[in-house]
PDB file of C-alpha atoms in Angstrom:
ATOM      1  CA  MET C   1      39.379  34.007   5.696  1.00 42.00           C
ATOM      2  CA  LYS C   2      39.076  36.571   8.474  1.00 41.00           C
ATOM      3  CA  ARG C   3      35.365  35.795   8.937  1.00 41.00           C
ATOM      4  CA  MET C   4      36.040  32.085   9.309  1.00 39.00           C
ATOM      5  CA  LEU C   5      38.708  32.689  11.963  1.00 36.00           C
ATOM      6  CA  LEU C   6      36.435  35.032  13.925  1.00 34.00           C
ATOM      7  CA  LEU C   7      33.552  32.537  13.866  1.00 32.00           C
ATOM      8  CA  THR C   8      35.799  29.694  15.034  1.00 32.00           C
ATOM      9  CA  THR C   9      37.148  31.798  17.906  1.00 32.00           C
ATOM     10  CA  SER C  10      33.619  32.777  19.021  1.00 31.00           C
ATOM     11  CA  VAL C  11      32.418  29.177  19.031  1.00 33.00           C
ATOM     12  CA  LEU C  12      35.487  28.076  20.970  1.00 32.00           C
ATOM     13  CA  LEU C  13      35.013  30.810  23.595  1.00 32.00           C
ATOM     14  CA  ALA C  14      31.325  29.995  24.004  1.00 32.00           C
ATOM     15  CA  SER C  15      32.143  26.322  24.449  1.00 31.00           C
ATOM     16  CA  CYS C  16      34.712  27.048  27.171  1.00 32.00           C
ATOM     17  CA  ALA C  17      32.363  29.413  28.980  1.00 32.00           C
ATOM     18  CA  ASN C  18      29.656  26.748  29.285  1.00 33.00           C
ATOM     19  CA  ARG C  19      31.919  23.957  30.502  1.00 37.00           C
ATOM     20  CA  GLY C  20      32.218  25.150  34.109  1.00 48.00           C
ATOM     21  CA  GLY C  21      28.802  26.785  34.349  1.00 65.00           C
ATOM     22  CA  ASP C  22      26.117  26.425  36.938  1.00 88.00           C
ATOM     23  CA  ILE C  23      24.522  23.069  37.582  1.00 96.00           C
ATOM     24  CA  ASP C  24      20.765  23.060  37.090  1.00 97.00           C
ATOM     25  CA  GLY C  25      18.886  22.833  40.393  1.00 97.00           C
ATOM     26  CA  VAL C  26      21.701  23.837  42.771  1.00 97.00           C
ATOM     27  CA  GLN C  27      20.501  25.965  45.675  1.00 96.00           C
ATOM     28  CA  SER C  28      22.799  28.589  47.150  1.00 96.00           C
ATOM     29  CA  PHE C  29      22.916  29.759  50.770  1.00 95.00           C
ATOM     30  CA  GLN C  30      24.741  32.524  52.653  1.00 95.00           C
ATOM     31  CA  HIS C  31      26.443  31.077  55.740  1.00 93.00           C
ATOM     32  CA  GLU C  32      29.528  32.465  57.417  1.00 91.00           C
ATOM     33  CA  GLY C  33      32.204  30.097  58.721  1.00 90.00           C
ATOM     34  CA  GLY C  34      33.812  29.781  62.125  1.00 89.00           C
ATOM     35  CA  ASP C  35      30.715  29.688  64.347  1.00 94.00           C
ATOM     36  CA  HIS C  36      31.499  26.791  66.701  1.00 95.00           C
ATOM     37  CA  GLN C  37      28.791  25.675  69.133  1.00 95.00           C
ATOM     38  CA  GLU C  38      28.490  22.678  71.426  1.00 95.00           C
ATOM     39  CA  GLY C  39      25.301  20.600  71.449  1.00 95.00           C
ATOM     40  CA  ARG C  40      22.439  20.204  69.016  1.00 96.00           C
ATOM     41  CA  ILE C  41      21.682  23.018  66.571  1.00 96.00           C
ATOM     42  CA  ALA C  42      18.310  23.689  64.938  1.00 95.00           C
ATOM     43  CA  TYR C  43      18.999  24.083  61.228  1.00 95.00           C
ATOM     44  CA  ALA C  44      16.467  25.629  58.841  1.00 90.00           C
ATOM     45  CA  ALA C  45      17.439  23.175  56.084  1.00 91.00           C
ATOM     46  CA  ARG C  46      18.162  19.510  56.664  1.00 94.00           C
ATOM     47  CA  PRO C  47      20.670  18.419  55.755  1.00 98.00           C
ATOM     48  CA  PRO C  48      22.219  21.832  56.367  1.00 98.00           C
ATOM     49  CA  ALA C  49      24.572  23.512  53.897  1.00 98.00           C
ATOM     50  CA  GLY C  50      26.522  25.569  56.416  1.00 97.00           C
ATOM     51  CA  GLY C  51      26.132  27.695  59.503  1.00 96.00           C
ATOM     52  CA  ALA C  52      26.966  27.122  63.142  1.00 96.00           C
ATOM     53  CA  HIS C  53      28.481  23.730  63.835  1.00 97.00           C
ATOM     54  CA  HIS C  54      30.245  21.577  66.420  1.00 97.00           C
ATOM     55  CA  PRO C  55      33.911  22.449  67.160  1.00 97.00           C
ATOM     56  CA  THR C  56      34.876  18.926  66.014  1.00 97.00           C
ATOM     57  CA  TRP C  57      34.449  17.801  62.409  1.00 98.00           C
ATOM     58  CA  GLN C  58      33.131  14.480  61.114  1.00 98.00           C
ATOM     59  CA  ASN C  59      35.800  12.213  59.660  1.00 98.00           C
ATOM     60  CA  CYS C  60      35.228  11.862  55.947  1.00 98.00           C
ATOM     61  CA  GLY C  61      34.132   8.428  54.810  1.00 98.00           C
ATOM     62  CA  VAL C  62      31.163   6.169  54.173  1.00 98.00           C
ATOM     63  CA  TYR C  63      28.657   5.655  56.998  1.00 98.00           C
ATOM     64  CA  ASP C  64      25.750   3.202  57.063  1.00 97.00           C
ATOM     65  CA  GLN C  65      24.004   5.122  59.859  1.00 98.00           C
ATOM     66  CA  PRO C  66      23.044   8.815  60.027  1.00 98.00           C
ATOM     67  CA  ILE C  67      25.687  11.224  61.254  1.00 98.00           C
ATOM     68  CA  TYR C  68      25.162  14.360  63.309  1.00 98.00           C
ATOM     69  CA  ASP C  69      24.481  17.443  61.208  1.00 98.00           C
ATOM     70  CA  GLU C  70      26.647  19.541  63.531  1.00 98.00           C
ATOM     71  CA  TYR C  71      29.805  17.504  62.874  1.00 98.00           C
ATOM     72  CA  ALA C  72      29.100  17.130  59.145  1.00 98.00           C
ATOM     73  CA  VAL C  73      28.692  20.897  58.715  1.00 98.00           C
ATOM     74  CA  HIS C  74      32.155  21.385  60.206  1.00 98.00           C
ATOM     75  CA  SER C  75      33.503  19.005  57.541  1.00 98.00           C
ATOM     76  CA  LEU C  76      31.720  21.075  54.881  1.00 98.00           C
ATOM     77  CA  GLU C  77      33.527  24.123  56.260  1.00 98.00           C
ATOM     78  CA  HIS C  78      36.793  22.230  55.594  1.00 98.00           C
ATOM     79  CA  GLY C  79      35.833  21.707  51.939  1.00 98.00           C
ATOM     80  CA  ALA C  80      34.125  18.318  52.146  1.00 98.00           C
ATOM     81  CA  VAL C  81      31.053  17.335  50.138  1.00 98.00           C
ATOM     82  CA  TRP C  82      28.303  15.378  51.909  1.00 98.00           C
ATOM     83  CA  VAL C  83      26.188  12.937  49.927  1.00 98.00           C
ATOM     84  CA  SER C  84      23.144  11.934  51.947  1.00 98.00           C
ATOM     85  CA  TYR C  85      20.299   9.613  51.066  1.00 98.00           C
ATOM     86  CA  GLN C  86      16.999   8.323  52.369  1.00 98.00           C
ATOM     87  CA  ARG C  87      17.270   4.974  54.141  1.00 97.00           C
ATOM     88  CA  ASN C  88      14.847   3.333  51.696  1.00 97.00           C
ATOM     89  CA  LEU C  89      17.100   4.092  48.714  1.00 98.00           C
ATOM     90  CA  PRO C  90      17.372   0.926  46.573  1.00 98.00           C
ATOM     91  CA  ALA C  91      20.595  -1.042  47.084  1.00 98.00           C
ATOM     92  CA  ALA C  92      21.704  -0.521  43.478  1.00 98.00           C
ATOM     93  CA  GLN C  93      21.439   3.261  43.891  1.00 98.00           C
ATOM     94  CA  LEU C  94      23.364   3.139  47.166  1.00 98.00           C
ATOM     95  CA  GLU C  95      26.109   1.237  45.357  1.00 98.00           C
ATOM     96  CA  THR C  96      26.161   3.981  42.706  1.00 98.00           C
ATOM     97  CA  LEU C  97      26.692   6.584  45.462  1.00 98.00           C
ATOM     98  CA  LYS C  98      29.494   4.526  47.014  1.00 98.00           C
ATOM     99  CA  GLN C  99      31.207   4.390  43.625  1.00 98.00           C
ATOM    100  CA  LEU C 100      30.741   8.165  43.264  1.00 98.00           C
ATOM    101  CA  VAL C 101      32.722   8.893  46.441  1.00 98.00           C
ATOM    102  CA  ASP C 102      35.162   5.979  46.203  1.00 98.00           C
ATOM    103  CA  GLY C 103      38.770   7.112  46.421  1.00 96.00           C
ATOM    104  CA  ARG C 104      37.930  10.707  47.358  1.00 97.00           C
ATOM    105  CA  THR C 105      39.378  12.080  50.581  1.00 95.00           C
ATOM    106  CA  SER C 106      36.935  14.944  51.209  1.00 98.00           C
ATOM    107  CA  THR C 107      33.522  13.310  51.067  1.00 98.00           C
ATOM    108  CA  LEU C 108      30.907  12.033  53.471  1.00 98.00           C
ATOM    109  CA  LEU C 109      28.248   9.488  52.527  1.00 98.00           C
ATOM    110  CA  SER C 110      25.458   8.693  54.961  1.00 98.00           C
ATOM    111  CA  PRO C 111      21.719   8.204  55.296  1.00 98.00           C
ATOM    112  CA  HIS C 112      19.784  11.213  56.580  1.00 98.00           C
ATOM    113  CA  ASP C 113      16.385  10.761  58.193  1.00 96.00           C
ATOM    114  CA  ALA C 114      15.083  14.320  57.742  1.00 95.00           C
ATOM    115  CA  GLN C 115      15.617  14.901  54.039  1.00 96.00           C
ATOM    116  CA  THR C 116      12.760  14.974  51.561  1.00 95.00           C
ATOM    117  CA  ALA C 117      14.569  13.909  48.362  1.00 98.00           C
ATOM    118  CA  PRO C 118      16.056  10.449  47.781  1.00 98.00           C
ATOM    119  CA  VAL C 119      19.595  11.886  47.371  1.00 98.00           C
ATOM    120  CA  ILE C 120      20.974  15.266  48.411  1.00 98.00           C
ATOM    121  CA  ILE C 121      24.532  16.416  47.782  1.00 98.00           C
ATOM    122  CA  THR C 122      25.802  19.295  49.898  1.00 98.00           C
ATOM    123  CA  ALA C 123      28.863  21.529  50.044  1.00 98.00           C
ATOM    124  CA  TRP C 124      29.377  24.734  52.020  1.00 98.00           C
ATOM    125  CA  ASN C 125      26.560  27.062  50.856  1.00 97.00           C
ATOM    126  CA  LYS C 126      25.547  24.770  47.966  1.00 98.00           C
ATOM    127  CA  GLN C 127      23.047  21.912  47.739  1.00 98.00           C
ATOM    128  CA  LEU C 128      21.394  19.784  45.083  1.00 98.00           C
ATOM    129  CA  ALA C 129      18.472  17.375  45.580  1.00 98.00           C
ATOM    130  CA  VAL C 130      17.929  14.600  43.022  1.00 98.00           C
ATOM    131  CA  GLN C 131      15.528  11.732  42.578  1.00 98.00           C
ATOM    132  CA  ASP C 132      18.046   9.138  41.401  1.00 98.00           C
ATOM    133  CA  ALA C 133      21.661   8.296  42.287  1.00 98.00           C
ATOM    134  CA  ALA C 134      22.476   7.945  38.587  1.00 98.00           C
ATOM    135  CA  ASP C 135      21.758  11.655  37.990  1.00 98.00           C
ATOM    136  CA  GLN C 136      24.908  12.993  36.289  1.00 98.00           C
ATOM    137  CA  ARG C 137      24.614  16.308  38.125  1.00 98.00           C
ATOM    138  CA  LEU C 138      25.892  14.553  41.273  1.00 98.00           C
ATOM    139  CA  LYS C 139      29.275  13.900  39.698  1.00 98.00           C
ATOM    140  CA  ARG C 140      29.481  17.451  38.336  1.00 98.00           C
ATOM    141  CA  PHE C 141      28.568  18.860  41.751  1.00 98.00           C
ATOM    142  CA  LEU C 142      31.212  16.740  43.462  1.00 98.00           C
ATOM    143  CA  GLU C 143      33.889  17.770  40.969  1.00 97.00           C
ATOM    144  CA  MET C 144      32.917  21.434  41.234  1.00 97.00           C
ATOM    145  CA  TYR C 145      32.522  21.778  45.011  1.00 98.00           C
ATOM    146  CA  GLU C 146      34.865  19.295  46.704  1.00 98.00           C
ATOM    147  CA  GLN C 147      37.562  21.573  48.187  1.00 98.00           C
ATOM    148  CA  SER C 148      35.786  24.594  46.681  1.00 95.00           C
ATOM    149  CA  LYS C 149      37.037  28.111  47.291  1.00 95.00           C
ATOM    150  CA  GLU C 150      33.665  28.830  48.936  1.00 94.00           C
ATOM    151  CA  ALA C 151      34.573  26.592  51.893  1.00 97.00           C
ATOM    152  CA  PRO C 152      35.825  28.929  54.641  1.00 97.00           C
ATOM    153  CA  GLU C 153      38.519  26.482  55.829  1.00 96.00           C
ATOM    154  CA  ARG C 154      39.231  24.719  52.542  1.00 96.00           C
ATOM    155  CA  GLY C 155      42.038  22.212  52.868  1.00 95.00           C
ATOM    156  CA  ALA C 156      41.687  21.667  56.615  1.00 96.00           C
ATOM    157  CA  SER C 157      41.652  18.063  57.788  1.00 96.00           C
ATOM    158  CA  CYS C 158      38.801  15.668  57.127  1.00 95.00           C
ATOM    159  CA  SER C 159      40.189  12.942  59.366  1.00 96.00           C
ATOM    160  CA  GLY C 160      41.487  12.483  62.907  1.00 97.00           C
ATOM    161  CA  ALA C 161      38.367  13.779  64.630  1.00 97.00           C
ATOM    162  CA  TYR C 162      34.844  12.318  65.145  1.00 97.00           C
ATOM    163  CA  SER C 163      33.578   9.163  63.447  1.00 97.00           C
ATOM    164  CA  GLY C 164      30.488   8.390  65.509  1.00 97.00           C
ATOM    165  CA  THR C 165      26.930   8.114  64.230  1.00 97.00           C
ATOM    166  CA  VAL C 166      23.539   9.140  65.580  1.00 95.00           C
TER     167      VAL C 166
END
């Protein structure tokens, strides 16, 4: 009886340990928060996953035009997740992305002209590129990193600021 109990406990612990594990393909970066700069910023990665950014954040929401990286990065610093896509993404996939962010208060959705993958999801210091909007890793990423502890100003506002587009 003792062996059976021990085996059950081990399986249960292993199952719990895997539930919140890493998401395959997520890239990690090392950016510090709080570096506010006016004007355009040359980012090494586009879309960027952190770093210097505009003093004003981008209002969270759905945009049908590209947004400025500098404002979006400030929103990431506040704990937002940015879902960006190539403009030629099929309409059905765009609808899937809209459903993904629907009802969430700390997300951005916009096209991005400089990205190389059809869909990229970004949080502060984390990013995942996928080929299809139906990829289940997008939902896991959003659940894991929206208002993540890694965001330097987690919980700060994602509204009441800038809502312009490029």
